[in-house]
Short mmCIF file of N, CA and C in Angstrom, two decimals:
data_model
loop_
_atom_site.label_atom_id
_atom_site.label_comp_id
_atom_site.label_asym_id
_atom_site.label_seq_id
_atom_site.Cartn_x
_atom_site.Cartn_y
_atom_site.Cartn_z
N UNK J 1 -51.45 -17.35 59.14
CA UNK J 1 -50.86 -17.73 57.86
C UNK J 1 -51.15 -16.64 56.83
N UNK J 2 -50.00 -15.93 55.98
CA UNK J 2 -50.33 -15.24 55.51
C UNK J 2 -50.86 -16.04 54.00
N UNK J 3 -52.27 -14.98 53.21
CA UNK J 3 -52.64 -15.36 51.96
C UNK J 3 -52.80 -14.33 51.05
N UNK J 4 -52.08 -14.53 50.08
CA UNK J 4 -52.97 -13.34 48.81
C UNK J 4 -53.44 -14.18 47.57
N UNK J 5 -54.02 -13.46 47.36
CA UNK J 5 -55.07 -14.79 45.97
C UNK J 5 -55.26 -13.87 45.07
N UNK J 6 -54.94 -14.39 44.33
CA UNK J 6 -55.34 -13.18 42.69
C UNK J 6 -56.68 -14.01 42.42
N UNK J 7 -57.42 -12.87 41.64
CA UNK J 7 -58.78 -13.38 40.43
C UNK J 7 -59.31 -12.53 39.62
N UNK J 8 -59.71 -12.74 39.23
CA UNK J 8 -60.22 -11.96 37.83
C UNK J 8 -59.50 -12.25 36.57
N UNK J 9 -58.70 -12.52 36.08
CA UNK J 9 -57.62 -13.17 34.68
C UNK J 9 -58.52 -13.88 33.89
N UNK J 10 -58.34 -13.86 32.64
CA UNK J 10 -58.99 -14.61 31.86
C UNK J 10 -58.48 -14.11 30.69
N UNK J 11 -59.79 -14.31 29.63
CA UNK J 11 -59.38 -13.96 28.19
C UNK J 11 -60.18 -13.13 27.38
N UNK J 12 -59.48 -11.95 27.16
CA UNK J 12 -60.13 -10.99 26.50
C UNK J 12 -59.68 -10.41 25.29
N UNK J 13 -60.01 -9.58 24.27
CA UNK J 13 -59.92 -9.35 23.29
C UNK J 13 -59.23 -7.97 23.24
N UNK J 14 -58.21 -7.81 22.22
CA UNK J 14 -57.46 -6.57 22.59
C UNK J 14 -58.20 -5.02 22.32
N UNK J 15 -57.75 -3.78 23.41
CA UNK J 15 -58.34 -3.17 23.47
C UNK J 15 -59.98 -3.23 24.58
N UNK J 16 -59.94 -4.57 25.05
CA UNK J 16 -60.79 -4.76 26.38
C UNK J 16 -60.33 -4.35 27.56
N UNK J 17 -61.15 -4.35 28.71
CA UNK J 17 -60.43 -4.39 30.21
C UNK J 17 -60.67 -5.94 31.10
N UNK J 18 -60.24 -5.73 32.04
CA UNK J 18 -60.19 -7.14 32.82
C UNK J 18 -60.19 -5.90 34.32
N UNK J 19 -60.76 -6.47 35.28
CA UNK J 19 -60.45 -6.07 36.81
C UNK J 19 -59.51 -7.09 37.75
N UNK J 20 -58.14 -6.91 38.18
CA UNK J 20 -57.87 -7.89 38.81
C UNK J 20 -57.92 -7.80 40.34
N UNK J 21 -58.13 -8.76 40.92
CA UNK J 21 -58.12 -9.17 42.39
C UNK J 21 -57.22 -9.88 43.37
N UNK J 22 -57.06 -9.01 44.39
CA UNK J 22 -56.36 -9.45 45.35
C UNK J 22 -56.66 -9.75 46.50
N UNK J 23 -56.97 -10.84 47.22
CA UNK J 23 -57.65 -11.12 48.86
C UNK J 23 -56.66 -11.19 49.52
N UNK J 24 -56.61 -10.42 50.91
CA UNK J 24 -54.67 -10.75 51.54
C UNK J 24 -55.73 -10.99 52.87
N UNK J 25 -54.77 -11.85 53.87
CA UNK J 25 -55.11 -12.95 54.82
C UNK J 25 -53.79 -12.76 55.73
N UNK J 26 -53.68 -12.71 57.00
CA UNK J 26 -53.26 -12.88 57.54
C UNK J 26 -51.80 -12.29 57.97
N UNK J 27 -51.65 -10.93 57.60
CA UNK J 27 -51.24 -10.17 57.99
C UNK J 27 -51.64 -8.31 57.95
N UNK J 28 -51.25 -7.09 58.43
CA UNK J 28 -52.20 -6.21 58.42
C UNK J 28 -51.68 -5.31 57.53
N UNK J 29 -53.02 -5.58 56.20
CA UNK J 29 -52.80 -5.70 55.09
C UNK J 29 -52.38 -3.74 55.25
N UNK J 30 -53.62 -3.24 55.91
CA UNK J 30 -53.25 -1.27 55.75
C UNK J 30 -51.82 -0.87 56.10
N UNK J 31 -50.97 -1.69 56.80
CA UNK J 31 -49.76 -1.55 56.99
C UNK J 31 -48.84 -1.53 55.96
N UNK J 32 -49.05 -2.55 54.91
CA UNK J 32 -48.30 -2.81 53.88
C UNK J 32 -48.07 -1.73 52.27
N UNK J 33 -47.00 -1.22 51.98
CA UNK J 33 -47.32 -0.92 50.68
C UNK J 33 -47.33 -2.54 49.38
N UNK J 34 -48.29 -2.77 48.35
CA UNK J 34 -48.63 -3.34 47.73
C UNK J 34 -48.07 -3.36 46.39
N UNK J 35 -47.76 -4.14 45.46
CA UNK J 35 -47.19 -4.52 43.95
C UNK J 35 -48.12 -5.28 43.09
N UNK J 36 -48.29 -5.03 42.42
CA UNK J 36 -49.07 -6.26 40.94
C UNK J 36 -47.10 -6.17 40.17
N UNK J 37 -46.97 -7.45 39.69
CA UNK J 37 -45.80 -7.82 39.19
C UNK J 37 -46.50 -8.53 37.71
N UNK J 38 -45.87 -8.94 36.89
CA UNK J 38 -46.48 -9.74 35.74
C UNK J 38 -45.35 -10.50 35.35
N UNK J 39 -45.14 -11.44 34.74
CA UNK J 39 -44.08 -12.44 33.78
C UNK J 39 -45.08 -12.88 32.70
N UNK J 40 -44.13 -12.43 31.90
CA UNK J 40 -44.80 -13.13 30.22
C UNK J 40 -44.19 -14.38 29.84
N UNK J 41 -44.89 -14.96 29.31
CA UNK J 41 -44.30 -16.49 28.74
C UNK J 41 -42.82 -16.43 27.87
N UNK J 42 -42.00 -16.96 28.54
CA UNK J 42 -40.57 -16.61 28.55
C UNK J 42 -39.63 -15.76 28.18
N UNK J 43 -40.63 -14.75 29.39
CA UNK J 43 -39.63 -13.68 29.79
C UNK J 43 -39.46 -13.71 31.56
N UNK J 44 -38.82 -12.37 32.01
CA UNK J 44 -38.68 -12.48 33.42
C UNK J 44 -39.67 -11.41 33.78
N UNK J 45 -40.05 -11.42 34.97
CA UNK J 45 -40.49 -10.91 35.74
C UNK J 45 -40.72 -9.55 35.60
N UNK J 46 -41.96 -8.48 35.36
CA UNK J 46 -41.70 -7.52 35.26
C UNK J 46 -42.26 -6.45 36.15
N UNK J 47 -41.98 -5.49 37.16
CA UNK J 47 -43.06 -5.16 37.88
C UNK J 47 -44.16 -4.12 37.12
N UNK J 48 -45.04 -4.13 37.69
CA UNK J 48 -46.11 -3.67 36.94
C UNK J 48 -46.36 -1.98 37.74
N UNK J 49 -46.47 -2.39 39.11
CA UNK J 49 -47.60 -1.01 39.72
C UNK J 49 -47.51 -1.14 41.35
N UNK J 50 -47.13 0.23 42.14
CA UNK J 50 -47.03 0.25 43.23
C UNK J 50 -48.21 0.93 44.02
N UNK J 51 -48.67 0.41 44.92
CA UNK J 51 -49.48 1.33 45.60
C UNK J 51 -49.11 1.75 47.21
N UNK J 52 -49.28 2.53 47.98
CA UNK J 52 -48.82 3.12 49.40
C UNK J 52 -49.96 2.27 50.13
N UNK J 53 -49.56 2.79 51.50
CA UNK J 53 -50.40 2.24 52.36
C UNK J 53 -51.82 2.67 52.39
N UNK J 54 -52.19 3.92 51.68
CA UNK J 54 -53.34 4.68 52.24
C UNK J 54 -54.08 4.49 50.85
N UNK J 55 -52.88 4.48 49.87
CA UNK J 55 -53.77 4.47 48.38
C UNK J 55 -53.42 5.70 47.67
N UNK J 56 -53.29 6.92 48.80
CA UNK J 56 -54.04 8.45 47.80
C UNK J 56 -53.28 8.63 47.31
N UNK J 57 -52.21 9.60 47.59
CA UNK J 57 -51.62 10.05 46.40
C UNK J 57 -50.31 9.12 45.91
N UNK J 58 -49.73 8.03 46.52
CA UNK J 58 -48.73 7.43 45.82
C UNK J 58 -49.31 6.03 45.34
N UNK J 59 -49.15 6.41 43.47
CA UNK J 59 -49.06 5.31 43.55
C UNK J 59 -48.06 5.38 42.29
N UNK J 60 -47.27 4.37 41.70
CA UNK J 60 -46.63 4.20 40.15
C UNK J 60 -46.93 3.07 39.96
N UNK J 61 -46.27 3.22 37.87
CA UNK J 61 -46.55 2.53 37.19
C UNK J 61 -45.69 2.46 36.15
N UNK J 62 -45.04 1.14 35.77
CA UNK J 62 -44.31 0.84 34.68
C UNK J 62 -44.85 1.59 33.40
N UNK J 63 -44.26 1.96 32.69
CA UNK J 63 -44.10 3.30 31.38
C UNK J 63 -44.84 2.02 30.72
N UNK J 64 -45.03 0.66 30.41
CA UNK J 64 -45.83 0.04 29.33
C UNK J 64 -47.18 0.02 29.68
N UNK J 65 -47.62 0.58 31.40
CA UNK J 65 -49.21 0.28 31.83
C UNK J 65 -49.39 1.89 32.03
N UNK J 66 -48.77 2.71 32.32
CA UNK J 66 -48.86 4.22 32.37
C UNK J 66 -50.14 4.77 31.45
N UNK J 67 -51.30 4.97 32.40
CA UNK J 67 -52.26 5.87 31.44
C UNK J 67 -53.24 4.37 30.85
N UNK J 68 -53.16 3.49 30.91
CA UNK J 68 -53.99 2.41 30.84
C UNK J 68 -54.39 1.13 32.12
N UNK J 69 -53.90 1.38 33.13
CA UNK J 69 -54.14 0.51 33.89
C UNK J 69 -54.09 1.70 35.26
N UNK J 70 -55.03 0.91 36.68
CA UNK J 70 -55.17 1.55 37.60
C UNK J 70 -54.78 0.82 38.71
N UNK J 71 -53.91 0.94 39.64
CA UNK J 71 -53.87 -0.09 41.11
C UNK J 71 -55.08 1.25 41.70
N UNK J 72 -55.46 -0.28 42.76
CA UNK J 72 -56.40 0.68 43.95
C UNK J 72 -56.13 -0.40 45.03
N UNK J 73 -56.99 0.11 46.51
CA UNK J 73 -56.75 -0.72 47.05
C UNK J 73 -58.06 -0.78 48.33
N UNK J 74 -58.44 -1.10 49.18
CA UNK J 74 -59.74 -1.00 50.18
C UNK J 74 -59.01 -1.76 51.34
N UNK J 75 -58.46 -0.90 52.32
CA UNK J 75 -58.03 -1.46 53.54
C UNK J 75 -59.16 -2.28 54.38
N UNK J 76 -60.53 -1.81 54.06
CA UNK J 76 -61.40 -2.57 54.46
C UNK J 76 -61.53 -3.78 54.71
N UNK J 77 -61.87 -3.90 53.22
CA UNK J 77 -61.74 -5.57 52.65
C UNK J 77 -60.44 -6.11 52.53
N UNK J 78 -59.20 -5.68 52.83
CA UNK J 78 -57.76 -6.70 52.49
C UNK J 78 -57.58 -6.57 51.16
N UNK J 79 -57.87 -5.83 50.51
CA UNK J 79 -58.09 -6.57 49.29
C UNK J 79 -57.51 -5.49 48.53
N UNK J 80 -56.20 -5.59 47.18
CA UNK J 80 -56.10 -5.22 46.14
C UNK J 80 -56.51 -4.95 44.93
N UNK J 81 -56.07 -3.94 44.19
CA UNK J 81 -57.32 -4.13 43.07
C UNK J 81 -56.21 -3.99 41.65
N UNK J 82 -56.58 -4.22 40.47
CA UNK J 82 -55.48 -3.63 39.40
C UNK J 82 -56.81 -3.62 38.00
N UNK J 83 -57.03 -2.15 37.29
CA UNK J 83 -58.29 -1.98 36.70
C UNK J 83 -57.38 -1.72 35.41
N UNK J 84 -57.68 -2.86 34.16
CA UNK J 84 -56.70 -2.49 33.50
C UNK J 84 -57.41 -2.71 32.29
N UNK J 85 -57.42 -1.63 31.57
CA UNK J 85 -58.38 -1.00 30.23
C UNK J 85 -57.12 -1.34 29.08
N UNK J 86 -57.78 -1.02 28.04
CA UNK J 86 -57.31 -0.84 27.02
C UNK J 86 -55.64 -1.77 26.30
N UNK J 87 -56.21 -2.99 26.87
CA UNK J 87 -55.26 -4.24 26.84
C UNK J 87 -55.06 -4.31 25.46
N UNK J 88 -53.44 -5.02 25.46
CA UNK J 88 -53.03 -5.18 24.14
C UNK J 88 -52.23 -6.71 24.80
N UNK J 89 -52.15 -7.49 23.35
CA UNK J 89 -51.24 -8.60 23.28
C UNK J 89 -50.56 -8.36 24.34
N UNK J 90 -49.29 -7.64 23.95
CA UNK J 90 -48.11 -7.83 24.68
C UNK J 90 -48.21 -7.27 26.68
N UNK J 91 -49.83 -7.25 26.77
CA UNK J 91 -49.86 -7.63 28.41
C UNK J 91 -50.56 -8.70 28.85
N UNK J 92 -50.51 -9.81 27.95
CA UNK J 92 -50.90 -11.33 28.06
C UNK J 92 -49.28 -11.62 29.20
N UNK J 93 -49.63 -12.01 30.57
CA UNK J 93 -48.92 -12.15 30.85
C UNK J 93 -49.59 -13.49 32.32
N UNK J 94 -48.60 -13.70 33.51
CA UNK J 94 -49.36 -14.35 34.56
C UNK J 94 -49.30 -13.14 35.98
N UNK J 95 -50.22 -12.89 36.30
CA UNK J 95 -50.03 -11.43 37.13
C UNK J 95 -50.04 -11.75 38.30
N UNK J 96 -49.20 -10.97 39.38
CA UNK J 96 -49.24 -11.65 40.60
C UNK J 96 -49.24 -10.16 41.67
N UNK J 97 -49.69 -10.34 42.58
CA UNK J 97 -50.09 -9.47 43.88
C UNK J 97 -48.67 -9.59 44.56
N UNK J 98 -48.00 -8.99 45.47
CA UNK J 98 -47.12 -9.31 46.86
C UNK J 98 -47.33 -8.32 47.36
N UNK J 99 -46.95 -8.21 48.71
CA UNK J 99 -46.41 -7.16 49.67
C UNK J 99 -45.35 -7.53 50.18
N UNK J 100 -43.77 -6.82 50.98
CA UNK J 100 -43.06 -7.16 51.48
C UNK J 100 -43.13 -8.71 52.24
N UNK J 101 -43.97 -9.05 52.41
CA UNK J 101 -44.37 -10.48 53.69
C UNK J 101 -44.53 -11.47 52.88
N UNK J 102 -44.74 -11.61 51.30
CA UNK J 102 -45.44 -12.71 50.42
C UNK J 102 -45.67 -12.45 49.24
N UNK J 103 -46.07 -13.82 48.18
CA UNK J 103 -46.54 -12.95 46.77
C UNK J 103 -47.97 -14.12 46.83
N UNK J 104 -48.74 -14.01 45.78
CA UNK J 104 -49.88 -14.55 45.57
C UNK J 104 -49.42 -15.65 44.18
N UNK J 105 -50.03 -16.67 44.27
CA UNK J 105 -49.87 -17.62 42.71
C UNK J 105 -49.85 -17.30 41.46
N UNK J 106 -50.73 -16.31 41.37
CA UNK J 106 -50.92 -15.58 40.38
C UNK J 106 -51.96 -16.06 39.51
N UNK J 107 -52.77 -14.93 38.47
CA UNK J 107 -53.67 -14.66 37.54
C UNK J 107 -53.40 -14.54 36.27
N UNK J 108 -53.87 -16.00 35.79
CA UNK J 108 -53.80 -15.83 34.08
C UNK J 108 -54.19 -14.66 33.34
N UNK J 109 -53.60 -13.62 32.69
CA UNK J 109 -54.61 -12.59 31.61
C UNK J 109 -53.87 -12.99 30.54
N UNK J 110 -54.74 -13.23 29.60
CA UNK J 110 -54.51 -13.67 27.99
C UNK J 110 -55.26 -12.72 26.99
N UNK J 111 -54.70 -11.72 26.11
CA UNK J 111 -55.50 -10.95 25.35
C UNK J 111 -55.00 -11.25 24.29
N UNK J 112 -56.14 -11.49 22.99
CA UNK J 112 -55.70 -12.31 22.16
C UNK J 112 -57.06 -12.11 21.62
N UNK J 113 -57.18 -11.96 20.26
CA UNK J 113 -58.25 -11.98 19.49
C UNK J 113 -58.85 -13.18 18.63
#
């Protein structure tokens, strides 16, 4: 059964960071290239950040997280990462993990003073 689980989201103050998390389950995760996506409270869907299979040199990023936020990733552990500094309001959003195979529920981040 495949799983991805976001964590780390919460509520921080603008100009903070947050680390977000991804656990993937049940399919082979080093195979996959990876997405963090976000939707803001009524808007659509926006993608956020791509990462490759290996991590190194490909990865992008939507022009509003460019230079403030980081995907990574640890084939090790399954696990995704999204390191995102220097938050403002308008990336209060619900953040979500996928790979081609699935997406994850997603992670509240609320920045808000």
């Amino acid at each position: 059964q495949v799983q991805l689980v976001e964590s780390g989201g919460g509520l921080v103050q603008p100009g903070g960071s947050l680390r977000l998390s991804c656990a993937t389950s049940g399919f082979t995760f080093s195979s996959y290239w990876m997405y963090w996506f976000r939707q803001a409270p009524g808007k659509g869907l926006e993608w956020v950040s791509t990462i490759n299979t290996s991590g190194g040199a490909s990865t992008t990023y939507a022009d509003s997280v460019r230079g403030r936020f980081t995907i990574s990733r640890d084939n090790a552990k399954n696990t995704l990462y999204l390191q995102m500094n220097s938050l403002k309001p308008e990336d209060t959003a619900l953040y979500y993990c996928a790979s081609r195979v699935d997406w994850g529920q997603g992670t509240q981040v609320t920045v808000s003073s």
